[in-house]
Amino acid sequence: MGEPELKPPKAGKAINRLKSMYPLRNVVNEAYLTTLMASQAGNPTAWSMLNWWEGDILLKAMDVEVVYPENYATIAASMGQAEGYLALAEAEGFPAHLCGYARTTLGYTKRMMVDEAGRVPPDAPLGGMARPTLLVGAGTACDARYKWFQALGRYFDCPQWVLELPHLGVKEFQEDGAEEAAVRFVVAELRAFVAFLERLLGRKMDWAKLESVVDLALKIQRVFHEVNELRKHRPCPMHSGDFWSAMPGCLFLTGHLPKVLELYEDMHREVAERVAQGVAGIAVPEKYRLLFAELPPWHSLKFFENLAERGWNFVVESYAYHPVVPMDLSAVSDPLERIARICMRFFHLRHRQAFSDGVSYAFVAPYLDSARTYRCDGAFLHPLLTCRTASAHLQATQDVLMEKLRVPSLLAEGDIVDIRLFNPERTLIQAEAFEATMDHYREERRQAGSDW
């Protein structure tokens, strides 16, 4: 079956936004209000780091309302309100090269606990983050995480728990029993976390409810995974802008989960309809299909409208923010083991890809797979000047994409939160010049027998 015929461009904005994206984005907005209301009623609330479902599911089952400072920093940046928090953090002695998410959180906290005497700042985006009962850290990926939440102890007098996760290398992962040992480690960590929550909250875990939350999390991941699989079609029916707006419901399990599942199912129907009708995620003909890595400049998302006007359709993003590839866990009876296997599959799938492709750096492998399966003409790589974890592998990614697929990359430095570190005008000039590079390697791939 051939690809559907491309429909004519639509009037209006260059990115053709999904209607189903808006209620999913509203779920995130509502979560902040829900947490504020819970705090005012004396119910437990938590600030949590992104932990790839390791702790979120347990917090949901224990009726703890959760907000995510990393997500809140993106909201502050996109609403043009992060700079004030960054300045407060820097005035407190936190260096300007520290993670932008961390500095936004620290500045917000200083404003709330010192300047506002413990009250939420009246001008805080989306009503602000409620004062937490608990801080849930994570030892995964980011080297700033331990000190970031530890530094919040300067302002808060509340307990902190750090969720740990094994970090295996590509070669180590191939050793017999390595993955099972990692799963056992995570199960033990989760049991300790459950015991901690039971002591803190003064009530026992409802294991039947936990089963239900695990099931909902798996269904949400499956549906959102299927949405992103549909984006492999040409033209791609969903731009990265919609992905970034919709992802918190799955990545952070934000909101009432049955409603979140329903909204992702609505998105799947809309994207499938676009595939059938040949409607693209941009309102002009799709000229270039792009992979984006790592995190976007949240303060300058309108920049992607400029690129969409030129026919750039961003069809796939960093693997770290995509849902787990579906897996059958029906034979696993222990809900903690099911959670552990979700987490470890997410991290270990890239190890399998790396080993299969002969890549020694696990962070690089998913981009190689995405560029190949989504038939990308180029990669837009965004090194972040305040995030080593999301940047250190991008030069290697550029090299591997060119060596193995003849797919070129544009490296454009910037930052997730600090608008001072990103120059959209200069980057747009670079992007225009990069089109000739994509055209060249597209022709080279075709001459070599490639089908894209």
Short mmCIF file of C-alpha atoms in Angstrom, two decimals:
data_model
loop_
_atom_site.label_atom_id
_atom_site.label_comp_id
_atom_site.label_asym_id
_atom_site.label_seq_id
_atom_site.Cartn_x
_atom_site.Cartn_y
_atom_site.Cartn_z
CA MET A 1 0.00 0.00 0.00
CA GLY A 2 1.38 3.42 -0.95
CA GLU A 3 1.51 6.46 1.28
CA PRO A 4 -1.67 8.61 1.27
CA GLU A 5 -1.66 11.70 -0.90
CA LEU A 6 -0.52 14.86 0.90
CA LYS A 7 -3.38 17.26 1.56
CA PRO A 8 -2.99 20.95 0.67
CA PRO A 9 -1.58 23.34 3.26
CA LYS A 10 -3.96 24.94 5.75
CA ALA A 11 -4.13 28.60 6.62
CA GLY A 12 -2.90 29.71 10.03
CA LYS A 13 0.04 28.57 12.11
CA ALA A 14 2.71 26.45 10.47
CA ILE A 15 2.48 23.67 13.08
CA ASN A 16 -0.80 21.84 12.61
CA ARG A 17 -1.69 21.23 16.28
CA LEU A 18 -3.77 18.25 17.34
CA LYS A 19 -7.09 19.11 18.96
CA SER A 20 -6.61 16.22 21.40
CA MET A 21 -3.36 17.76 22.65
CA TYR A 22 -5.11 20.61 24.48
CA PRO A 23 -7.05 18.58 27.08
CA LEU A 24 -3.89 16.54 27.76
CA ARG A 25 -1.96 19.74 28.39
CA ASN A 26 -4.78 20.93 30.65
CA VAL A 27 -4.37 17.79 32.77
CA VAL A 28 -0.90 19.06 33.66
CA ASN A 29 -2.22 22.51 34.52
CA GLU A 30 -4.94 21.04 36.73
CA ALA A 31 -2.41 18.92 38.66
CA TYR A 32 -0.88 22.03 40.21
CA LEU A 33 -4.28 23.26 41.42
CA THR A 34 -5.14 19.79 42.75
CA THR A 35 -1.90 19.67 44.72
CA LEU A 36 -2.47 23.16 46.14
CA MET A 37 -5.96 22.14 47.26
CA ALA A 38 -4.61 18.94 48.84
CA SER A 39 -1.98 20.93 50.73
CA GLN A 40 -4.56 23.41 52.00
CA ALA A 41 -6.71 20.52 53.22
CA GLY A 42 -3.76 19.06 55.14
CA ASN A 43 -3.28 16.09 52.79
CA PRO A 44 0.18 14.82 51.79
CA THR A 45 1.93 16.32 48.80
CA ALA A 46 5.29 15.62 47.22
CA TRP A 47 7.81 17.26 44.95
CA SER A 48 9.33 14.52 42.84
CA MET A 49 12.10 14.23 40.31
CA LEU A 50 11.46 12.47 37.04
CA ASN A 51 12.08 8.80 37.91
CA TRP A 52 10.66 6.89 34.92
CA TRP A 53 7.72 5.38 36.83
CA GLU A 54 9.78 3.88 39.63
CA GLY A 55 8.23 5.92 42.44
CA ASP A 56 5.30 7.70 40.79
CA ILE A 57 3.09 4.61 40.73
CA LEU A 58 3.60 4.03 44.47
CA LEU A 59 2.82 7.67 45.28
CA LYS A 60 -0.37 7.47 43.22
CA ALA A 61 -1.43 4.31 45.03
CA MET A 62 -0.79 5.98 48.41
CA ASP A 63 -2.94 9.03 47.44
CA VAL A 64 -0.02 11.46 47.57
CA GLU A 65 -0.53 14.41 45.23
CA VAL A 66 2.68 14.99 43.27
CA VAL A 67 4.18 17.85 41.28
CA TYR A 68 7.43 17.75 39.33
CA PRO A 69 9.84 20.70 39.61
CA GLU A 70 11.46 19.75 36.30
CA ASN A 71 8.11 20.07 34.55
CA TYR A 72 7.32 23.26 36.45
CA ALA A 73 10.59 24.82 35.25
CA THR A 74 9.55 24.13 31.63
CA ILE A 75 6.22 25.84 32.30
CA ALA A 76 7.90 28.86 33.89
CA ALA A 77 10.29 29.11 30.93
CA SER A 78 7.55 28.78 28.30
CA MET A 79 5.52 31.50 30.09
CA GLY A 80 8.53 33.82 30.26
CA GLN A 81 8.73 33.71 34.06
CA ALA A 82 11.83 31.60 34.70
CA GLU A 83 14.35 34.44 34.60
CA GLY A 84 13.25 35.88 37.94
CA TYR A 85 13.69 32.51 39.65
CA LEU A 86 17.09 32.02 38.02
CA ALA A 87 18.22 35.40 39.32
CA LEU A 88 17.05 34.56 42.86
CA ALA A 89 18.95 31.26 42.79
CA GLU A 90 22.12 32.93 41.56
CA ALA A 91 21.78 35.59 44.29
CA GLU A 92 21.62 32.73 46.80
CA GLY A 93 25.03 31.55 45.59
CA PHE A 94 24.00 28.81 43.14
CA PRO A 95 26.22 29.04 40.04
CA ALA A 96 24.87 30.02 36.63
CA HIS A 97 26.20 26.80 35.08
CA LEU A 98 24.02 24.67 37.39
CA CYS A 99 21.05 22.86 35.80
CA GLY A 100 18.38 25.36 34.76
CA TYR A 101 15.64 23.17 36.21
CA ALA A 102 17.45 23.11 39.56
CA ARG A 103 18.03 26.87 39.62
CA THR A 104 14.40 27.57 38.74
CA THR A 105 13.27 25.30 41.59
CA LEU A 106 15.72 26.81 44.07
CA GLY A 107 14.74 30.35 43.09
CA TYR A 108 11.05 29.54 43.36
CA THR A 109 11.58 27.93 46.76
CA LYS A 110 13.56 30.89 48.07
CA ARG A 111 10.78 33.21 46.90
CA MET A 112 8.10 31.08 48.57
CA MET A 113 9.80 30.22 51.86
CA VAL A 114 11.73 33.44 52.50
CA ASP A 115 10.18 36.32 50.58
CA GLU A 116 6.58 35.08 50.97
CA ALA A 117 7.02 33.52 54.44
CA GLY A 118 5.98 30.04 53.30
CA ARG A 119 3.12 31.10 51.03
CA VAL A 120 2.95 30.30 47.33
CA PRO A 121 4.09 33.38 45.33
CA PRO A 122 0.94 35.16 44.12
CA ASP A 123 2.29 35.54 40.57
CA ALA A 124 3.56 31.95 40.24
CA PRO A 125 2.74 30.26 36.90
CA LEU A 126 -0.35 28.00 37.06
CA GLY A 127 -0.90 28.92 40.69
CA GLY A 128 2.49 27.57 41.81
CA MET A 129 3.80 24.45 43.51
CA ALA A 130 2.38 23.68 46.94
CA ARG A 131 4.69 23.37 49.94
CA PRO A 132 5.69 19.67 50.01
CA THR A 133 5.25 17.07 52.72
CA LEU A 134 7.93 14.97 51.08
CA LEU A 135 10.77 15.32 48.56
CA VAL A 136 11.35 12.32 46.29
CA GLY A 137 14.74 12.40 44.61
CA ALA A 138 16.20 10.03 42.06
CA GLY A 139 19.70 8.77 41.39
CA THR A 140 18.94 8.21 37.72
CA ALA A 141 20.89 9.91 34.94
CA CYS A 142 21.54 13.39 36.30
CA ASP A 143 24.56 14.22 38.46
CA ALA A 144 22.92 17.38 39.89
CA ARG A 145 20.02 15.53 41.41
CA TYR A 146 21.40 14.53 44.81
CA LYS A 147 22.66 18.02 45.64
CA TRP A 148 19.65 19.80 44.11
CA PHE A 149 17.02 18.28 46.41
CA GLN A 150 19.49 18.19 49.28
CA ALA A 151 19.96 21.95 48.82
CA LEU A 152 16.22 22.44 49.24
CA GLY A 153 16.84 21.53 52.88
CA ARG A 154 18.07 25.11 53.24
CA TYR A 155 14.40 26.14 52.96
CA PHE A 156 12.29 23.07 53.81
CA ASP A 157 12.13 20.93 56.93
CA CYS A 158 10.66 17.79 55.42
CA PRO A 159 11.92 14.26 54.71
CA GLN A 160 13.59 13.27 51.47
CA TRP A 161 13.78 9.85 49.85
CA VAL A 162 16.14 9.02 46.98
CA LEU A 163 15.09 6.30 44.54
CA GLU A 164 18.04 4.32 43.19
CA LEU A 165 18.35 2.48 39.89
CA PRO A 166 21.28 0.39 38.55
CA HIS A 167 23.31 1.93 35.72
CA LEU A 168 24.88 -0.85 33.67
CA GLY A 169 27.24 -0.39 30.74
CA VAL A 170 26.57 -1.99 27.34
CA LYS A 171 29.11 -4.79 27.93
CA GLU A 172 28.10 -5.37 31.55
CA PHE A 173 24.47 -5.72 30.51
CA GLN A 174 25.38 -8.71 28.32
CA GLU A 175 26.65 -10.73 31.29
CA ASP A 176 24.46 -13.65 32.39
CA GLY A 177 21.95 -12.64 35.02
CA ALA A 178 22.76 -8.90 34.86
CA GLU A 179 19.24 -7.79 34.00
CA GLU A 180 17.59 -10.05 36.58
CA ALA A 181 19.98 -8.79 39.25
CA ALA A 182 19.00 -5.22 38.34
CA VAL A 183 15.30 -6.09 38.65
CA ARG A 184 15.88 -7.64 42.10
CA PHE A 185 17.74 -4.51 43.18
CA VAL A 186 14.85 -2.26 42.13
CA VAL A 187 12.25 -4.49 43.84
CA ALA A 188 14.22 -4.21 47.08
CA GLU A 189 14.39 -0.42 46.68
CA LEU A 190 10.63 -0.27 46.10
CA ARG A 191 9.88 -2.37 49.17
CA ALA A 192 11.97 0.00 51.26
CA PHE A 193 10.16 2.99 49.74
CA VAL A 194 6.76 1.45 50.52
CA ALA A 195 7.80 0.90 54.15
CA PHE A 196 9.02 4.50 54.35
CA LEU A 197 5.73 5.85 52.93
CA GLU A 198 3.71 3.70 55.34
CA ARG A 199 5.64 5.11 58.32
CA LEU A 200 5.44 8.68 57.06
CA LEU A 201 1.73 8.63 56.19
CA GLY A 202 0.58 6.37 59.02
CA ARG A 203 -1.29 3.94 56.79
CA LYS A 204 -0.64 0.73 54.91
CA MET A 205 -0.28 0.28 51.18
CA ASP A 206 -3.49 -0.77 49.45
CA TRP A 207 -2.03 -3.54 47.28
CA ALA A 208 -5.20 -3.97 45.23
CA LYS A 209 -5.14 -0.26 44.40
CA LEU A 210 -1.47 -0.52 43.49
CA GLU A 211 -2.33 -3.32 41.04
CA SER A 212 -4.92 -1.04 39.45
CA VAL A 213 -2.46 1.86 39.14
CA VAL A 214 0.19 -0.40 37.58
CA ASP A 215 -2.38 -1.64 35.03
CA LEU A 216 -3.40 1.92 34.15
CA ALA A 217 0.23 3.02 33.78
CA LEU A 218 0.91 0.13 31.39
CA LYS A 219 -2.21 0.94 29.32
CA ILE A 220 -1.24 4.62 29.11
CA GLN A 221 2.26 3.70 27.97
CA ARG A 222 0.92 1.28 25.37
CA VAL A 223 -1.50 3.79 23.84
CA PHE A 224 1.01 6.64 23.74
CA HIS A 225 3.60 4.27 22.24
CA GLU A 226 1.11 3.42 19.49
CA VAL A 227 0.50 7.12 18.87
CA ASN A 228 4.20 7.64 18.29
CA GLU A 229 4.43 4.57 16.06
CA LEU A 230 1.86 6.22 13.77
CA ARG A 231 4.28 9.11 13.35
CA LYS A 232 6.47 6.89 11.18
CA HIS A 233 4.02 7.51 8.32
CA ARG A 234 4.80 10.04 5.60
CA PRO A 235 3.76 12.75 6.03
CA CYS A 236 4.20 12.54 9.79
CA PRO A 237 0.80 13.33 11.35
CA MET A 238 2.10 14.76 14.64
CA HIS A 239 4.81 17.37 15.22
CA SER A 240 7.16 17.31 18.22
CA GLY A 241 5.36 20.34 19.60
CA ASP A 242 2.33 18.17 20.30
CA PHE A 243 4.52 15.43 21.75
CA TRP A 244 6.15 17.82 24.23
CA SER A 245 2.75 19.16 25.29
CA ALA A 246 1.22 15.70 25.70
CA MET A 247 4.10 13.73 27.23
CA PRO A 248 3.68 14.67 30.97
CA GLY A 249 0.54 12.57 31.27
CA CYS A 250 2.59 9.47 30.46
CA LEU A 251 6.08 10.43 31.58
CA PHE A 252 5.02 11.83 34.95
CA LEU A 253 1.64 10.05 35.21
CA THR A 254 0.16 13.50 35.76
CA GLY A 255 -3.54 13.73 36.59
CA HIS A 256 -6.38 11.28 37.19
CA LEU A 257 -5.13 8.19 35.37
CA PRO A 258 -8.44 6.83 33.96
CA LYS A 259 -9.04 10.28 32.42
CA VAL A 260 -5.46 10.46 31.15
CA LEU A 261 -5.88 7.07 29.45
CA GLU A 262 -9.10 8.26 27.82
CA LEU A 263 -7.37 11.39 26.51
CA TYR A 264 -4.49 9.41 25.00
CA GLU A 265 -7.03 7.15 23.30
CA ASP A 266 -8.62 10.29 21.84
CA MET A 267 -5.20 11.37 20.59
CA HIS A 268 -4.61 7.96 19.03
CA ARG A 269 -7.91 8.23 17.13
CA GLU A 270 -7.08 11.72 15.87
CA VAL A 271 -3.57 10.77 14.75
CA ALA A 272 -4.87 7.60 13.03
CA GLU A 273 -7.43 9.74 11.18
CA ARG A 274 -4.67 12.04 10.02
CA VAL A 275 -2.69 9.07 8.71
CA ALA A 276 -5.73 7.84 6.77
CA GLN A 277 -6.38 11.31 5.34
CA GLY A 278 -2.75 12.22 4.63
CA VAL A 279 -2.76 15.19 7.02
CA ALA A 280 0.66 16.30 8.25
CA GLY A 281 1.77 17.73 11.57
CA ILE A 282 2.76 20.90 9.73
CA ALA A 283 0.49 23.05 7.57
CA VAL A 284 2.86 23.14 4.59
CA PRO A 285 4.19 20.19 2.55
CA GLU A 286 6.61 18.04 4.54
CA LYS A 287 10.02 18.68 3.00
CA TYR A 288 12.34 17.48 5.75
CA ARG A 289 11.80 14.91 8.51
CA LEU A 290 13.82 15.72 11.63
CA LEU A 291 14.86 13.93 14.81
CA PHE A 292 15.22 16.18 17.87
CA ALA A 293 17.66 15.52 20.72
CA GLU A 294 17.75 16.18 23.67
CA LEU A 295 15.49 18.66 25.49
CA PRO A 296 14.03 21.66 23.64
CA PRO A 297 14.51 25.36 24.45
CA TRP A 298 11.25 25.67 26.40
CA HIS A 299 11.50 29.46 26.35
CA SER A 300 11.62 29.64 22.54
CA LEU A 301 9.18 27.05 21.22
CA LYS A 302 7.87 29.56 18.67
CA PHE A 303 11.19 29.02 16.92
CA PHE A 304 9.79 25.70 15.66
CA GLU A 305 7.02 27.58 13.85
CA ASN A 306 9.73 29.26 11.77
CA LEU A 307 11.18 25.89 10.87
CA ALA A 308 7.74 24.42 10.11
CA GLU A 309 7.17 27.25 7.64
CA ARG A 310 10.19 25.90 5.75
CA GLY A 311 8.73 22.37 5.65
CA TRP A 312 10.61 20.98 8.67
CA ASN A 313 8.51 18.35 10.42
CA PHE A 314 9.97 17.09 13.71
CA VAL A 315 8.82 13.47 13.70
CA VAL A 316 10.60 11.90 16.70
CA GLU A 317 12.31 13.07 19.89
CA SER A 318 14.73 11.92 22.54
CA TYR A 319 14.01 8.35 23.60
CA ALA A 320 14.29 9.37 27.28
CA TYR A 321 10.84 10.99 27.18
CA HIS A 322 9.01 8.35 25.18
CA PRO A 323 6.88 5.60 26.75
CA VAL A 324 8.14 2.11 27.42
CA VAL A 325 7.90 -0.26 24.44
CA PRO A 326 4.95 -2.53 25.38
CA MET A 327 5.77 -5.75 27.17
CA ASP A 328 3.73 -8.69 28.46
CA LEU A 329 3.81 -8.72 32.26
CA SER A 330 0.75 -10.92 32.75
CA ALA A 331 2.87 -13.68 34.29
CA VAL A 332 4.35 -11.35 36.93
CA SER A 333 2.13 -11.34 40.01
CA ASP A 334 4.12 -9.01 42.29
CA PRO A 335 3.22 -5.38 41.42
CA LEU A 336 6.62 -4.19 42.64
CA GLU A 337 8.34 -6.56 40.24
CA ARG A 338 6.13 -5.30 37.43
CA ILE A 339 7.19 -1.73 38.22
CA ALA A 340 10.84 -2.82 38.33
CA ARG A 341 10.57 -4.51 34.95
CA ILE A 342 8.93 -1.42 33.43
CA CYS A 343 11.84 0.72 34.65
CA MET A 344 14.60 -1.64 33.64
CA ARG A 345 13.11 -2.36 30.22
CA PHE A 346 13.09 1.36 29.54
CA PHE A 347 16.77 1.70 30.37
CA HIS A 348 18.01 -1.66 29.11
CA LEU A 349 16.31 -1.58 25.72
CA ARG A 350 18.91 0.95 24.61
CA HIS A 351 21.65 -1.45 25.75
CA ARG A 352 20.24 -4.15 23.46
CA GLN A 353 20.07 -1.66 20.59
CA ALA A 354 23.65 -0.53 21.23
CA PHE A 355 24.98 -4.08 21.30
CA SER A 356 23.07 -5.01 18.15
CA ASP A 357 24.35 -1.96 16.24
CA GLY A 358 27.92 -2.22 17.55
CA VAL A 359 27.67 1.07 19.44
CA SER A 360 29.58 1.31 22.72
CA TYR A 361 27.65 4.29 24.09
CA ALA A 362 24.13 3.27 25.14
CA PHE A 363 22.76 6.82 25.01
CA VAL A 364 23.50 7.00 21.27
CA ALA A 365 21.79 3.78 20.16
CA PRO A 366 18.14 4.91 20.33
CA TYR A 367 18.83 7.86 18.04
CA LEU A 368 20.34 5.56 15.46
CA ASP A 369 17.23 3.38 15.64
CA SER A 370 14.87 6.39 15.47
CA ALA A 371 16.62 8.02 12.51
CA ARG A 372 16.40 4.72 10.63
CA THR A 373 12.80 3.75 11.45
CA TYR A 374 11.33 7.26 11.16
CA ARG A 375 13.34 7.89 7.95
CA CYS A 376 14.84 11.15 9.11
CA ASP A 377 16.60 13.53 6.74
CA GLY A 378 18.54 15.10 9.58
CA ALA A 379 18.93 15.46 13.33
CA PHE A 380 18.63 18.68 15.30
CA LEU A 381 20.95 18.21 18.28
CA HIS A 382 20.56 20.73 21.10
CA PRO A 383 23.54 20.70 23.51
CA LEU A 384 22.43 22.28 26.78
CA LEU A 385 24.94 24.52 28.43
CA THR A 386 23.57 23.72 31.89
CA CYS A 387 22.92 19.99 31.44
CA ARG A 388 25.82 17.62 30.87
CA THR A 389 23.64 14.51 31.02
CA ALA A 390 21.55 15.61 28.05
CA SER A 391 24.53 16.89 26.09
CA ALA A 392 27.63 14.74 26.59
CA HIS A 393 26.57 12.11 24.06
CA LEU A 394 25.42 14.42 21.27
CA GLN A 395 28.78 14.70 19.52
CA ALA A 396 28.99 10.90 19.46
CA THR A 397 25.40 10.80 18.19
CA GLN A 398 26.33 13.10 15.33
CA ASP A 399 29.29 10.89 14.40
CA VAL A 400 27.33 7.61 14.54
CA LEU A 401 24.37 8.94 12.52
CA MET A 402 26.71 10.05 9.77
CA GLU A 403 28.92 6.97 9.83
CA LYS A 404 26.16 4.35 9.83
CA LEU A 405 23.22 6.09 8.08
CA ARG A 406 24.67 9.12 6.26
CA VAL A 407 22.20 11.28 8.18
CA PRO A 408 23.64 14.73 8.98
CA SER A 409 23.15 16.66 12.21
CA LEU A 410 22.83 20.31 13.11
CA LEU A 411 24.28 21.14 16.53
CA ALA A 412 22.74 24.28 17.98
CA GLU A 413 23.78 25.22 21.52
CA GLY A 414 21.21 26.56 23.94
CA ASP A 415 19.51 25.78 27.20
CA ILE A 416 16.25 24.36 28.52
CA VAL A 417 15.36 27.31 30.76
CA ASP A 418 17.90 30.13 30.44
CA ILE A 419 16.82 32.22 27.45
CA ARG A 420 20.13 34.10 27.57
CA LEU A 421 21.91 31.01 26.22
CA PHE A 422 19.87 30.47 23.04
CA ASN A 423 19.97 32.65 19.93
CA PRO A 424 16.97 31.80 17.70
CA GLU A 425 17.98 34.22 14.92
CA ARG A 426 21.46 32.74 14.59
CA THR A 427 20.08 29.20 14.84
CA LEU A 428 17.54 29.88 12.09
CA ILE A 429 20.38 31.03 9.79
CA GLN A 430 22.23 27.80 10.60
CA ALA A 431 19.06 25.79 9.87
CA GLU A 432 18.59 27.41 6.46
CA ALA A 433 22.16 26.51 5.51
CA PHE A 434 21.67 22.97 6.86
CA GLU A 435 18.95 22.29 4.28
CA ALA A 436 21.57 21.99 1.53
CA THR A 437 23.40 19.43 3.68
CA MET A 438 20.22 17.37 4.14
CA ASP A 439 19.54 17.53 0.40
CA HIS A 440 23.07 16.32 -0.35
CA TYR A 441 22.95 13.31 1.97
CA ARG A 442 19.41 12.40 0.95
CA GLU A 443 20.68 12.04 -2.61
CA GLU A 444 23.75 10.15 -1.41
CA ARG A 445 21.57 7.68 0.50
CA ARG A 446 19.35 7.13 -2.51
CA GLN A 447 22.30 6.46 -4.76
CA ALA A 448 23.48 3.91 -2.19
CA GLY A 449 20.09 2.13 -2.44
CA SER A 450 18.34 3.59 0.60
CA ASP A 451 14.54 3.96 0.45
CA TRP A 452 14.55 7.46 2.00
#
